Coordinates of C-alpha atoms in Angstrom, one line a residue:
X1 CA 30.4 21.2 -17.6
X2 CA 29.8 21.6 -21.3
X3 CA 32.8 22.1 -23.6
X4 CA 33.1 25.6 -25.1
X5 CA 30.1 26.9 -23.2
X6 CA 30.2 29.4 -20.3
X7 CA 29.1 28.1 -17.0
X8 CA 25.6 29.5 -16.0
X9 CA 26.6 30.8 -12.6
X10 CA 30.3 31.0 -11.8
X11 CA 33.5 29.1 -12.3
X12 CA 32.7 26.6 -9.5
X13 CA 29.1 25.8 -10.5
X14 CA 28.3 24.0 -13.8
X15 CA 25.1 22.9 -15.4
X16 CA 22.6 20.7 -13.5
X17 CA 22.2 17.0 -14.4
X18 CA 22.2 13.7 -12.5
X19 CA 24.8 11.1 -13.2
X20 CA 24.5 7.3 -13.5
X21 CA 27.1 4.7 -14.5
X22 CA 26.6 1.3 -16.0
X23 CA 28.0 -1.3 -18.4
X24 CA 26.9 -2.3 -21.8
X25 CA 23.7 -4.1 -20.8
X26 CA 22.2 -1.5 -18.4
X27 CA 19.9 -0.1 -21.1
X28 CA 18.9 -3.5 -22.5
X29 CA 18.1 -4.9 -19.1
X30 CA 16.0 -1.9 -18.1
X31 CA 14.6 -1.7 -21.6
X32 CA 15.5 2.0 -21.9
X33 CA 15.0 2.8 -25.6
X34 CA 17.8 4.2 -27.7
X35 CA 16.6 7.3 -29.6
X36 CA 19.8 8.3 -31.5
X37 CA 23.4 7.3 -31.7
X38 CA 24.6 4.1 -30.0
X39 CA 24.9 2.4 -26.6
X40 CA 28.1 1.4 -24.8
X41 CA 30.1 -1.4 -26.5
X42 CA 33.4 -3.2 -26.3
X43 CA 35.2 -0.5 -28.2
X44 CA 34.8 1.8 -25.2
X45 CA 37.8 0.5 -23.3
X46 CA 39.2 1.8 -20.0
X47 CA 41.9 3.8 -21.7
X48 CA 39.5 6.1 -23.6
X49 CA 38.3 7.9 -25.5
X50 CA 35.8 8.5 -22.8
X51 CA 32.1 8.4 -23.8
X52 CA 28.8 9.3 -22.3
X53 CA 25.1 8.8 -23.1
X54 CA 22.5 11.3 -22.2
X55 CA 18.7 11.2 -22.0
X56 CA 16.2 13.2 -24.1
X57 CA 15.6 15.6 -21.2
X58 CA 19.2 16.7 -21.1
X59 CA 19.5 16.9 -24.9
X60 CA 16.4 19.1 -25.1
X61 CA 17.5 21.3 -22.2
X62 CA 21.1 22.0 -23.1
X63 CA 21.0 21.5 -26.9
X64 CA 17.6 22.7 -28.0
X65 CA 17.3 22.9 -31.8
X66 CA 20.7 21.3 -32.4
X67 CA 22.3 17.8 -32.3
X68 CA 23.8 16.8 -29.0
X69 CA 25.7 13.8 -30.5
X70 CA 29.4 14.5 -30.7
X71 CA 29.3 17.2 -28.0
X72 CA 31.6 16.8 -25.0
X73 CA 30.8 17.1 -21.3
X74 CA 32.8 16.8 -18.1
X75 CA 31.7 15.6 -14.7
X76 CA 33.2 16.8 -11.4
X77 CA 36.7 18.0 -10.9
X78 CA 38.7 20.2 -13.3
X79 CA 41.1 17.3 -14.1
X80 CA 38.2 15.0 -15.1
X81 CA 38.4 13.9 -18.7
X82 CA 36.0 15.1 -21.3
X83 CA 33.3 12.6 -22.4
X84 CA 31.9 12.6 -25.9
X85 CA 28.2 12.1 -26.2
X86 CA 27.6 9.0 -28.4
X87 CA 24.0 8.2 -27.7
X88 CA 20.7 9.6 -26.6
X89 CA 18.2 7.4 -24.7
X90 CA 14.7 7.8 -23.3
X91 CA 13.9 9.4 -20.0
X92 CA 13.8 7.3 -16.8
X93 CA 12.4 8.2 -13.4
X94 CA 15.4 7.4 -11.2
X95 CA 14.7 9.6 -8.2
X96 CA 10.9 9.4 -7.9
X97 CA 8.0 10.2 -10.1
X98 CA 7.9 13.9 -9.2
X99 CA 11.5 14.6 -10.2
X100 CA 12.4 15.3 -13.8
X101 CA 16.1 15.9 -13.6
X102 CA 18.1 15.4 -16.9
X103 CA 20.6 12.6 -16.7
X104 CA 23.8 11.4 -18.3
X105 CA 25.4 7.9 -18.1
X106 CA 29.0 7.0 -17.9
X107 CA 30.6 3.7 -18.8
X108 CA 31.7 1.9 -15.6
X109 CA 34.9 0.4 -16.9
X110 CA 36.1 3.8 -17.9
X111 CA 35.3 5.3 -14.5
X112 CA 37.7 3.0 -12.8
X113 CA 40.6 4.8 -14.3
X114 CA 39.8 8.2 -12.9
X115 CA 36.9 8.1 -10.5
X116 CA 37.1 4.8 -8.6
X117 CA 35.5 6.4 -5.5
X118 CA 32.3 7.0 -7.4
X119 CA 31.7 3.2 -8.1
X120 CA 32.5 1.6 -4.8
X121 CA 28.9 0.8 -4.4
X122 CA 27.3 -0.8 -7.4
X123 CA 23.8 -2.2 -8.2
X124 CA 23.4 -5.4 -10.1
X125 CA 20.2 -5.4 -12.1
X126 CA 18.8 -8.8 -13.1
X127 CA 15.8 -9.3 -15.4
X128 CA 14.0 -12.5 -14.7
X129 CA 11.2 -14.6 -16.1
X130 CA 8.5 -15.1 -13.5
X131 CA 8.8 -14.3 -9.8
X132 CA 12.1 -12.4 -9.2
X133 CA 12.0 -13.4 -5.5
X134 CA 12.4 -17.0 -6.4
X135 CA 15.5 -16.2 -8.4
X136 CA 17.1 -14.1 -5.7
X137 CA 18.9 -17.0 -3.9
X138 CA 20.4 -18.1 -7.2
X139 CA 21.7 -14.6 -7.9
X140 CA 23.2 -14.4 -4.4
X141 CA 24.9 -17.7 -4.8
X142 CA 26.5 -16.7 -8.1
X143 CA 27.9 -13.5 -6.5
X144 CA 29.3 -15.6 -3.6
X145 CA 31.0 -18.0 -6.1
X146 CA 32.6 -15.0 -7.9
X147 CA 33.7 -13.2 -4.8
X148 CA 32.9 -14.7 -1.3
X149 CA 34.1 -11.5 0.3
X150 CA 31.9 -9.2 -1.7
X151 CA 29.1 -7.9 0.7
X152 CA 25.5 -7.8 -0.6
X153 CA 23.7 -5.0 1.1
X154 CA 20.1 -5.7 0.0
X155 CA 18.1 -7.2 -2.7
X156 CA 14.8 -5.7 -3.9
X157 CA 12.4 -6.2 -6.7
X158 CA 11.4 -3.3 -9.0
X159 CA 7.9 -3.5 -7.5
X160 CA 9.4 -2.9 -4.1
X161 CA 11.5 0.0 -5.3
X162 CA 8.5 1.6 -6.9
X163 CA 6.3 1.0 -3.9
X164 CA 8.9 2.6 -1.6
X165 CA 9.3 5.6 -3.9
X166 CA 5.6 6.4 -3.7
X167 CA 5.1 5.6 0.0
X168 CA 4.9 9.3 1.1
X169 CA 2.5 10.5 -1.7
X170 CA 0.4 7.3 -1.3
X171 CA 0.0 8.1 2.4
X172 CA -1.0 11.6 1.6
X173 CA -3.5 10.5 -0.9
X174 CA -5.0 7.9 1.4
X175 CA -5.4 10.5 4.1
X176 CA -6.9 12.9 1.6
X177 CA -9.2 10.2 0.4
X178 CA -10.4 9.4 3.9
X179 CA -11.1 13.1 4.6
X180 CA -12.8 13.5 1.3
X181 CA -15.1 10.5 2.0
X182 CA -16.0 11.9 5.4
X183 CA -16.7 15.3 3.8
X184 CA -18.8 13.7 1.1
X185 CA -20.8 11.7 3.8
X186 CA -21.3 14.8 5.9
X187 CA -22.3 16.9 2.9
X188 CA -24.8 14.3 1.8
X189 CA -26.3 14.3 5.3
X190 CA -26.5 18.1 5.3
X191 CA -28.1 18.2 1.8
X192 CA -30.7 15.6 2.7
X193 CA -31.5 17.3 5.9
X194 CA -31.8 20.8 4.5
X195 CA -33.9 19.9 1.5
X196 CA -36.1 17.4 3.3
X197 CA -36.8 20.0 6.0
X198 CA -37.6 22.7 3.5
X199 CA -40.1 20.3 1.7
X200 CA -41.6 19.3 5.1
X201 CA -42.2 23.0 5.8
X202 CA -44.4 23.1 2.7
X203 CA -46.7 20.4 3.8
X204 CA -49.6 22.8 4.4
X205 CA -49.0 24.5 1.1
X206 CA -49.1 21.1 -0.7
X207 CA -52.3 20.3 1.1
X208 CA -53.9 23.6 0.0
X209 CA -52.8 23.0 -3.6
X210 CA -54.4 19.5 -3.6
X211 CA -57.6 20.9 -2.0
X212 CA -57.8 23.3 -4.9
X213 CA -57.6 20.4 -7.4
X214 CA -53.9 19.7 -7.9
X215 CA -52.9 16.0 -8.4
X216 CA -50.5 14.4 -6.0
X217 CA -48.1 13.4 -8.9
X218 CA -48.1 17.0 -10.2
X219 CA -47.2 18.4 -6.7
X220 CA -44.4 15.9 -6.3
X221 CA -43.0 16.8 -9.7
X222 CA -43.1 20.5 -8.8
X223 CA -41.3 20.0 -5.5
X224 CA -38.7 17.7 -7.0
X225 CA -38.1 20.1 -9.9
X226 CA -37.5 23.0 -7.6
X227 CA -35.2 21.0 -5.3
X228 CA -33.2 19.6 -8.1
X229 CA -32.7 23.0 -9.7
X230 CA -31.1 24.3 -6.5
X231 CA -29.0 21.1 -6.2
X232 CA -27.8 21.3 -9.8
X233 CA -26.8 24.9 -9.2
X234 CA -24.8 23.8 -6.1
X235 CA -23.1 21.0 -8.0
X236 CA -22.1 23.4 -10.8
X237 CA -20.6 25.8 -8.3
X238 CA -18.8 22.9 -6.5
X239 CA -17.4 21.6 -9.8
X240 CA -16.0 25.0 -10.6
X241 CA -14.4 25.2 -7.2
X242 CA -13.0 21.7 -7.5
X243 CA -11.4 22.4 -10.9
X244 CA -9.8 25.6 -9.4
X245 CA -8.4 23.6 -6.5
X246 CA -6.8 20.8 -8.6
X247 CA -3.6 22.8 -9.1
X248 CA -2.8 22.2 -5.4
X249 CA -2.8 18.4 -6.1
X250 CA -0.7 18.3 -9.2
X251 CA 2.6 17.9 -7.3
X252 CA 1.5 14.7 -5.6
X253 CA 0.0 12.9 -8.6
X254 CA 1.8 10.9 -11.4
X255 CA 0.1 9.8 -14.6
X256 CA -3.3 10.7 -13.0
X257 CA -5.2 13.6 -14.3
X258 CA -6.3 16.2 -11.7
X259 CA -9.5 16.6 -13.8
X260 CA -10.5 12.9 -13.8
X261 CA -14.0 12.8 -15.3
X262 CA -14.8 9.6 -13.4
X263 CA -14.1 11.2 -10.0
X264 CA -16.0 14.4 -10.7
X265 CA -18.9 12.5 -12.3
X266 CA -19.2 10.0 -9.4
X267 CA -19.2 12.6 -6.7
X268 CA -21.7 14.8 -8.6
X269 CA -24.0 11.8 -9.3
X270 CA -24.0 10.9 -5.5
X271 CA -24.9 14.5 -4.6
X272 CA -27.6 14.6 -7.2
X273 CA -29.1 11.3 -6.1
X274 CA -29.1 12.4 -2.4
X275 CA -30.8 15.7 -3.4
X276 CA -33.4 13.7 -5.5
X277 CA -34.3 11.5 -2.5
X278 CA -34.4 14.4 -0.2
X279 CA -36.9 16.1 -2.5
X280 CA -39.0 13.2 -3.5
X281 CA -39.5 11.3 -0.2
X282 CA -40.9 14.3 1.8
X283 CA -42.9 15.6 -1.2
X284 CA -44.5 12.1 -1.7
X285 CA -45.2 12.0 2.1
X286 CA -46.8 15.5 2.0
X287 CA -48.9 14.7 -1.1
X288 CA -50.7 12.0 1.0
X289 CA -51.8 14.5 3.7
X290 CA -55.5 14.9 3.9
X291 CA -56.3 18.3 2.2
X292 CA -59.0 19.1 4.9
X293 CA -56.3 18.9 7.6
X294 CA -54.2 21.3 5.7
X295 CA -57.1 23.7 5.3
X296 CA -58.0 23.6 9.0
X297 CA -54.4 24.3 9.8
X298 CA -54.4 27.3 7.5

């Protein structure tokens, strides 16, 4: 809820934003940049005044064109205290790369006084030099020394967290890549077969041309030029269709352009090379046919 601002829907539904809590070092450990204002510090004691830090997405969504610092928000119940916004930090992908939810942060020591239920499960974030897996036993031992009865549910590296968050889209893209490779392979076979068959059907025509004085190299160039013209037309139509279909893939890609020039260029080059071979090899073979045989066949 935002102070002095009507709720968007009704009395029981406020504005939409995700909440996170942390201590003074959370932003420095995760290297989340401070854009304006300040971070949590020792002056933010458990007795208030209560403070909050928001990300740029939340500032731009709910305070466009004005300064969010100094504004007050409230999370949860009607008796929850108002929190003054003291800082604005950069956006962080907490819930997956495809989710861009605005987020605000509350200071953990202050939450103990009014929302202890919300911090019963905490995450300890440790930045290490070198392999974090090698440091994990030391971290576990330090926690046991501080509180032997404190359970440690799981320990994961940031690489593991990121890998798990993209497991589903990675599987979809792998499956799509396999199907695309099979489609490209079958398409190349079809292109080669159709063009080479069409050129082979012109063997007698090529023999007649050579009997009338045409050079073999000239005939080959003519056939290749005609075959490549049709192939380039097909590639152009295919590129237009691929560009139109990229909107379907936008939801499962992150930091990857749906109009990647390397992908389009590589596939187009493969198709063009296949078409070139399909035109050149049969034409070269037909240009070596004895013109007299072609004339007798006609």
